[in-house]
Amino acid sequence: MRSLSVWLSVALATVVIAVPSKDGAHKLKESIPAPRGWTKSAPAPADHIIELRIALPQPNFAELERHLYEVSDPFHDRYGQHLSKEEVESLVTPEPESVHLVNEWLASHGLYEDSLSRSPAKDWVLVKVPVTLAEEMLKTEYHVWTHDASGESVVRTTEYSIPEHLDDHVELVQPTTMFSRMRSLKTTFHINDVQEKVAAAPAAAPPISIPSASGGHVDASCNQTITITCLQQLYNAVGFTPSTKHGNEIGITGYLEEFANIQDLQSFYADQRPDALNSSFTTVLINGGLNNQTLSEAGGEANLDTQFAYGLTFPTPGTFWSTGGRPPFKPDTITTTDTNEPYTEWLDFVLSQPKLPQSISTSYADDEQTVPASFAKRVCAGFAQLGARGTSLMFSSGDGGVGDGEEDPALQECFTNDGRNATRFVPLFPPSCPFVTAVGGTIHVPETAVFFSGGGFSDLFPRPAYQELAVTKFLKTLAPGTYQGLFNPNGRAIPDVAAQADLFRVFLSGRPVSIGGTSAAAPTFTGIVSLLNSARLEKGLPPLGFLNPLVYAIQALDPTAFNDITVGNNPGCGTPGFNATKGWDPITGVGTPNFGKLKDIVTLDFLHIPGL
C-alpha cells in the first residue's frame, strides 16, 4: 500500500495552480473508421457543452487485480478478506507526475481546479467545455452524428490527439469516439388485461415434479406466470428469511429515465408478498437522476427490477440508484449537454461511498463493439474495484441471442463496426467484463434455455482463468469449424449463470403486466445472491464479493448446486446460435441456482472443506 508521503504528493498535485504553457506537438491518441449505421451531418454547434472525461493511468491496477482474485478465490487463504475503500483507492491512484502534467495542460487552456471535478481516486478528471475549446485541446473536429435506425444523435469525432508529452499520462478522453446506444434489456413487455385469469387458470393442475425444488415440486401456474413464490419454489428458497441484523443490503441501478414507482410496489406486495406491505426502499439520485412518482411515468424496467429483487429478499434493505444522462441526445436549444455512458457517473458515486450494498443488479448494456476498447477496459476496472471491496455485480447477458441485442432476429445487424463490415456475433458490454457476473435466461418448468438469452464470447476481453476448464469443455463439444470466424473462442465467455427470464408478473402504472428478458433474470439471481450473503453474514462470514471464481469452483466440484440447463438454443445473426448442453454453455452458463445447496456450501469455511 502507498505511504502517507505519496498520498500527500497526490493531494498537493491536485491543488497546484499550474503555470499556463503551450501544448506543443500533438500525438494521435485514437482513430476509428466511420461507425456503421451512423450518418455525419453538420459540424457541432460551437457553444455546445461537452463534459470531457479524462482518464489518468492506474499504475498499480495489476496489483489490485491480484488482490481481487486472491480474496475471491475459495482455494486461497485470503478468501473473503476484502479491501477497504482507502486500500482500493491507493491501488488505482495515478502517479503525482501524471496529475501535475494534466493539471498543467488544462491550466494552459484556462481550466483550473475550481472548474474541474475528480473521481474518488483522482484517476478521472471531468471538465465541462464548449465544443470550440474541446476541438482546440484535442486537435479534432466534432460533428453531429445521427443513428440511422433510431434518429438519435450524438456529438462525436472519429479521432483525437493529445499533447505528445502527455501520451503516457492520459489513457483516454471521452466523449470522442464512443458511438454506443445504451439500452435496457427486455425482450417482451405487454399489458395483459386477462392476467388475473391467466394466473388463476392452472391452479387446479397438479404441481410439477422438480427434484431440486423446495419440497420437490413447483406450482403448475409457474408455466404461465412467474411470481415470487414460483422463484422460491424453483430455486429451493422456500422458508428462508434473511436477517436485518448484520448489515446486508441489495442495490438496483436505474438509467434512461426509468423510475421505480412506490405505489406499484405496494400493489405488487399486496399481490405476491403481503408481509412486505408498507415497506419500501431508498432512492438515491446521481448525475441529475430523477424520481418521478407519477403513476403514469413508472418504468417497466425499474419496476421489474425493484419488485422482484426486493420481493425475493424482504426484509433486506434495498437501494435504487436513479442515474441521469445517456449518450444520445437531440441537438436543440433545450438539450445542450452531451454526456458519457452513465455507468461511469454511477461508478464515481458508489466508489466514493464508505459502505456499499453487497449485491447489485444491472439490466442495461451496449454492443461491445460500439464501446471503445480503452473506455470499456477502464469501466471494467471500476467494476473490479467494487468486487475487491466485497460487492457482487450482476449484469443481464442480453436479449438478442448471439446477435446485437435486437429482440427480433430479422432486425439484427451482425457486422463488425471496424470498417470491414464482416459478419460477426455481437457480445454485449458490460456483461463481457470478466469482473462481473453475466446472467442468462431460462423459461418454463422444467427449465429450458430461453431463445433470446444473450451469450457468446468477448472480442475484447480474453478468457479469464476461472473459466478455462468449463469453457474449454464446451468448445470441445462443437463440431470442427462450427461458426468459424463468427466468434472469438479465446474470449471471455458469456454468461456465467442463469435464471428465469420470461412471463414475470409485474405491476406497472397500477396494472398487472407480463415482462420478460434477461433483465428479469439479473435481479432474480441477484436476489438469490443477497439471500446467500445474509446466510453468510449471520454466520459471521464476510459477503461473497466477486462471484465468478467461486461459481466455477462450485460447479466443478458439486454440479448439483446449480440446475444444469441442457435444452434450448439462442439463435441470432442468421444462425441457430449455440446449444444448451451439459455443463457450462453460452446461453445459461453453469445453470440456475439451487439456493438450499448453495447456502449449505457458502456458510462453511471453504478452507477447511475436503476437496475445496
GROMACS .gro file of C-alpha atoms in nm, residues 211-439:
model
  229
  211PRO     CA    1  -3.637  -3.287  -0.754
  212SER     CA    2  -3.413  -2.985  -0.694
  213ALA     CA    3  -3.705  -2.756  -0.599
  214SER     CA    4  -3.828  -2.686  -0.248
  215GLY     CA    5  -4.041  -2.985  -0.150
  216GLY     CA    6  -3.961  -3.147  -0.484
  217HIS     CA    7  -4.231  -2.966  -0.681
  218VAL     CA    8  -4.331  -2.633  -0.838
  219ASP     CA    9  -4.684  -2.498  -0.889
  220ALA     CA   10  -4.818  -2.566  -1.238
  221SER     CA   11  -4.917  -2.199  -1.266
  222CYS     CA   12  -4.548  -2.111  -1.296
  223ASN     CA   13  -4.553  -2.224  -1.658
  224GLN     CA   14  -4.786  -1.933  -1.734
  225THR     CA   15  -4.686  -1.666  -1.483
  226ILE     CA   16  -4.369  -1.621  -1.279
  227THR     CA   17  -4.419  -1.490  -0.926
  228ILE     CA   18  -4.204  -1.462  -0.614
  229THR     CA   19  -4.349  -1.793  -0.496
  230CYS     CA   20  -4.251  -1.960  -0.823
  231LEU     CA   21  -3.891  -1.847  -0.787
  232GLN     CA   22  -3.873  -1.952  -0.422
  233GLN     CA   23  -4.005  -2.298  -0.510
  234LEU     CA   24  -3.799  -2.346  -0.824
  235TYR     CA   25  -3.472  -2.230  -0.669
  236ASN     CA   26  -3.518  -2.413  -0.337
  237ALA     CA   27  -3.552  -2.099  -0.123
  238VAL     CA   28  -3.891  -2.156   0.043
  239GLY     CA   29  -3.884  -2.085   0.415
  240PHE     CA   30  -3.562  -1.882   0.430
  241THR     CA   31  -3.599  -1.538   0.586
  242PRO     CA   32  -3.299  -1.307   0.560
  243SER     CA   33  -3.183  -1.125   0.870
  244THR     CA   34  -3.170  -0.747   0.902
  245LYS     CA   35  -2.921  -0.756   1.190
  246HIS     CA   36  -2.591  -0.788   1.006
  247GLY     CA   37  -2.585  -0.505   0.753
  248ASN     CA   38  -2.686  -0.696   0.441
  249GLU     CA   39  -2.819  -0.475   0.159
  250ILE     CA   40  -2.917  -0.510  -0.207
  251GLY     CA   41  -2.892  -0.247  -0.483
  252ILE     CA   42  -3.055  -0.188  -0.823
  253THR     CA   43  -2.922   0.052  -1.086
  254GLY     CA   44  -3.163   0.262  -1.291
  255TYR     CA   45  -3.081   0.453  -1.610
  256LEU     CA   46  -3.256   0.613  -1.910
  257GLU     CA   47  -3.518   0.800  -1.706
  258GLU     CA   48  -3.657   0.480  -1.553
  259PHE     CA   49  -3.844   0.546  -1.228
  260ALA     CA   50  -3.938   0.277  -0.974
  261ASN     CA   51  -4.288   0.354  -0.853
  262ILE     CA   52  -4.371   0.305  -0.483
  263GLN     CA   53  -4.747   0.272  -0.540
  264ASP     CA   54  -4.688  -0.006  -0.793
  265LEU     CA   55  -4.453  -0.173  -0.546
  266GLN     CA   56  -4.731  -0.180  -0.286
  267SER     CA   57  -4.970  -0.333  -0.543
  268PHE     CA   58  -4.707  -0.595  -0.619
  269TYR     CA   59  -4.655  -0.670  -0.250
  270ALA     CA   60  -5.031  -0.700  -0.193
  271ASP     CA   61  -5.045  -0.947  -0.481
  272GLN     CA   62  -4.731  -1.154  -0.410
  273ARG     CA   63  -4.565  -1.056  -0.083
  274PRO     CA   64  -4.828  -0.930   0.165
  275ASP     CA   65  -4.586  -0.946   0.459
  276ALA     CA   66  -4.384  -0.670   0.286
  277LEU     CA   67  -4.675  -0.425   0.255
  278ASN     CA   68  -4.591  -0.067   0.360
  279SER     CA   69  -4.217  -0.133   0.329
  280SER     CA   70  -4.014   0.043   0.062
  281PHE     CA   71  -3.657   0.115  -0.048
  282THR     CA   72  -3.416   0.408  -0.059
  283THR     CA   73  -3.386   0.607  -0.383
  284VAL     CA   74  -3.055   0.784  -0.448
  285LEU     CA   75  -3.027   1.041  -0.730
  286ILE     CA   76  -2.700   1.061  -0.927
  287ASN     CA   77  -2.591   1.298  -1.204
  288GLY     CA   78  -2.927   1.470  -1.230
  289GLY     CA   79  -3.126   1.149  -1.192
  290LEU     CA   80  -3.495   1.194  -1.114
  291ASN     CA   81  -3.758   1.016  -0.908
  292ASN     CA   82  -4.089   1.088  -1.077
  293GLN     CA   83  -4.358   0.915  -0.873
  294THR     CA   84  -4.642   0.999  -1.111
  295LEU     CA   85  -4.803   0.661  -1.163
  296SER     CA   86  -4.820   0.701  -1.540
  297GLU     CA   87  -4.444   0.767  -1.550
  298ALA     CA   88  -4.349   0.437  -1.384
  299GLY     CA   89  -4.073   0.249  -1.568
  300GLY     CA   90  -4.127  -0.111  -1.671
  301GLU     CA   91  -3.760  -0.196  -1.626
  302ALA     CA   92  -3.728  -0.018  -1.292
  303ASN     CA   93  -4.048  -0.173  -1.157
  304LEU     CA   94  -3.947  -0.521  -1.271
  305ASP     CA   95  -3.605  -0.494  -1.107
  306THR     CA   96  -3.720  -0.348  -0.777
  307GLN     CA   97  -4.035  -0.555  -0.733
  308PHE     CA   98  -3.867  -0.891  -0.784
  309ALA     CA   99  -3.528  -0.815  -0.626
  310TYR     CA  100  -3.682  -0.662  -0.314
  311GLY     CA  101  -3.972  -0.907  -0.313
  312LEU     CA  102  -3.732  -1.201  -0.305
  313THR     CA  103  -3.514  -1.051  -0.032
  314PHE     CA  104  -3.762  -0.880   0.202
  315PRO     CA  105  -3.689  -0.750   0.466
  316THR     CA  106  -3.336  -0.679   0.339
  317PRO     CA  107  -3.285  -0.301   0.290
  318GLY     CA  108  -3.280  -0.202  -0.076
  319THR     CA  109  -3.135   0.092  -0.268
  320PHE     CA  110  -3.241   0.213  -0.613
  321TRP     CA  111  -2.996   0.449  -0.788
  322SER     CA  112  -3.153   0.678  -1.046
  323THR     CA  113  -2.863   0.793  -1.265
  324GLY     CA  114  -2.920   1.069  -1.519
  325GLY     CA  115  -2.756   1.104  -1.858
  326ARG     CA  116  -2.733   0.899  -2.174
  327PRO     CA  117  -2.503   0.926  -2.477
  328PRO     CA  118  -2.764   1.008  -2.746
  329PHE     CA  119  -2.925   1.350  -2.738
  330LYS     CA  120  -3.134   1.574  -2.959
  331PRO     CA  121  -2.917   1.873  -3.055
  332ASP     CA  122  -3.155   2.162  -2.993
  333THR     CA  123  -3.176   2.474  -2.782
  334ILE     CA  124  -3.312   2.281  -2.485
  335THR     CA  125  -3.061   1.997  -2.468
  336THR     CA  126  -2.716   2.150  -2.472
  337THR     CA  127  -2.505   1.900  -2.284
  338ASP     CA  128  -2.365   1.579  -2.430
  339THR     CA  129  -2.271   1.306  -2.184
  340ASN     CA  130  -2.071   0.989  -2.146
  341GLU     CA  131  -2.204   0.647  -2.060
  342PRO     CA  132  -2.379   0.687  -1.723
  343TYR     CA  133  -2.204   0.373  -1.592
  344THR     CA  134  -1.908   0.596  -1.512
  345GLU     CA  135  -2.124   0.854  -1.334
  346TRP     CA  136  -2.269   0.575  -1.122
  347LEU     CA  137  -1.925   0.425  -1.060
  348ASP     CA  138  -1.780   0.756  -0.946
  349PHE     CA  139  -2.064   0.794  -0.699
  350VAL     CA  140  -2.071   0.447  -0.549
  351LEU     CA  141  -1.692   0.422  -0.527
  352SER     CA  142  -1.699   0.738  -0.317
  353GLN     CA  143  -1.933   0.577  -0.063
  354PRO     CA  144  -1.779   0.427   0.252
  355LYS     CA  145  -2.041   0.148   0.260
  356LEU     CA  146  -2.186  -0.043  -0.035
  357PRO     CA  147  -2.466  -0.296  -0.086
  358GLN     CA  148  -2.319  -0.646  -0.103
  359SER     CA  149  -2.512  -0.739  -0.421
  360ILE     CA  150  -2.609  -0.514  -0.713
  361SER     CA  151  -2.811  -0.584  -1.029
  362THR     CA  152  -2.794  -0.400  -1.364
  363SER     CA  153  -3.013  -0.468  -1.667
  364TYR     CA  154  -2.858  -0.232  -1.922
  365ALA     CA  155  -2.586  -0.282  -2.183
  366ASP     CA  156  -2.432  -0.181  -2.517
  367ASP     CA  157  -2.300  -0.382  -2.809
  368GLU     CA  158  -1.938  -0.442  -2.708
  369GLN     CA  159  -1.803  -0.323  -3.041
  370THR     CA  160  -1.967   0.020  -3.005
  371VAL     CA  161  -1.773   0.095  -2.687
  372PRO     CA  162  -1.409   0.198  -2.747
  373ALA     CA  163  -1.174  -0.065  -2.607
  374SER     CA  164  -0.991   0.187  -2.389
  375PHE     CA  165  -1.317   0.306  -2.232
  376ALA     CA  166  -1.459  -0.045  -2.181
  377LYS     CA  167  -1.141  -0.155  -2.007
  378ARG     CA  168  -1.147   0.145  -1.771
  379VAL     CA  169  -1.514   0.090  -1.683
  380CYS     CA  170  -1.438  -0.279  -1.628
  381ALA     CA  171  -1.153  -0.176  -1.397
  382GLY     CA  172  -1.408   0.026  -1.198
  383PHE     CA  173  -1.619  -0.287  -1.153
  384ALA     CA  174  -1.306  -0.466  -1.030
  385GLN     CA  175  -1.271  -0.202  -0.757
  386LEU     CA  176  -1.623  -0.279  -0.635
  387GLY     CA  177  -1.552  -0.651  -0.638
  388ALA     CA  178  -1.236  -0.602  -0.435
  389ARG     CA  179  -1.444  -0.420  -0.174
  390GLY     CA  180  -1.680  -0.718  -0.140
  391THR     CA  181  -1.967  -0.634  -0.376
  392SER     CA  182  -2.118  -0.887  -0.620
  393LEU     CA  183  -2.216  -0.729  -0.954
  394MET     CA  184  -2.473  -0.897  -1.179
  395PHE     CA  185  -2.547  -0.788  -1.537
  396SER     CA  186  -2.811  -0.931  -1.770
  397SER     CA  187  -2.646  -1.103  -2.067
  398GLY     CA  188  -2.867  -0.960  -2.344
  399ASP     CA  189  -3.183  -1.038  -2.536
  400GLY     CA  190  -3.057  -1.096  -2.889
  401GLY     CA  191  -2.920  -1.449  -2.863
  402VAL     CA  192  -2.580  -1.434  -3.032
  403GLY     CA  193  -2.693  -1.118  -3.212
  404ASP     CA  194  -2.663  -0.749  -3.146
  405GLY     CA  195  -2.928  -0.708  -2.881
  406GLU     CA  196  -3.225  -0.663  -3.111
  407GLU     CA  197  -3.501  -0.895  -2.992
  408ASP     CA  198  -3.624  -0.962  -3.348
  409PRO     CA  199  -3.358  -1.169  -3.532
  410ALA     CA  200  -3.478  -1.016  -3.859
  411LEU     CA  201  -3.363  -0.673  -3.737
  412GLN     CA  202  -3.021  -0.784  -3.618
  413GLU     CA  203  -2.717  -0.637  -3.791
  414CYS     CA  204  -2.436  -0.875  -3.710
  415PHE     CA  205  -2.149  -0.692  -3.872
  416THR     CA  206  -1.823  -0.561  -3.736
  417ASN     CA  207  -1.801  -0.191  -3.664
  418ASP     CA  208  -1.437  -0.157  -3.768
  419GLY     CA  209  -1.485  -0.062  -4.131
  420ARG     CA  210  -1.467  -0.421  -4.261
  421ASN     CA  211  -1.843  -0.491  -4.218
  422ALA     CA  212  -1.758  -0.857  -4.164
  423THR     CA  213  -2.028  -1.090  -4.033
  424ARG     CA  214  -1.976  -1.149  -3.661
  425PHE     CA  215  -2.166  -1.246  -3.349
  426VAL     CA  216  -2.215  -0.943  -3.123
  427PRO     CA  217  -2.140  -0.981  -2.749
  428LEU     CA  218  -2.256  -0.710  -2.509
  429PHE     CA  219  -2.069  -0.491  -2.262
  430PRO     CA  220  -2.062  -0.474  -1.955
  431PRO     CA  221  -2.161  -0.846  -1.941
  432SER     CA  222  -1.834  -0.920  -2.125
  433CYS     CA  223  -1.629  -0.764  -1.844
  434PRO     CA  224  -1.455  -1.050  -1.658
  435PHE     CA  225  -1.512  -0.879  -1.321
  436VAL     CA  226  -1.893  -0.903  -1.330
  437THR     CA  227  -2.133  -1.198  -1.327
  438ALA     CA  228  -2.333  -1.222  -1.651
  439VAL     CA  229  -2.683  -1.370  -1.612
   0.00000   0.00000   0.00000
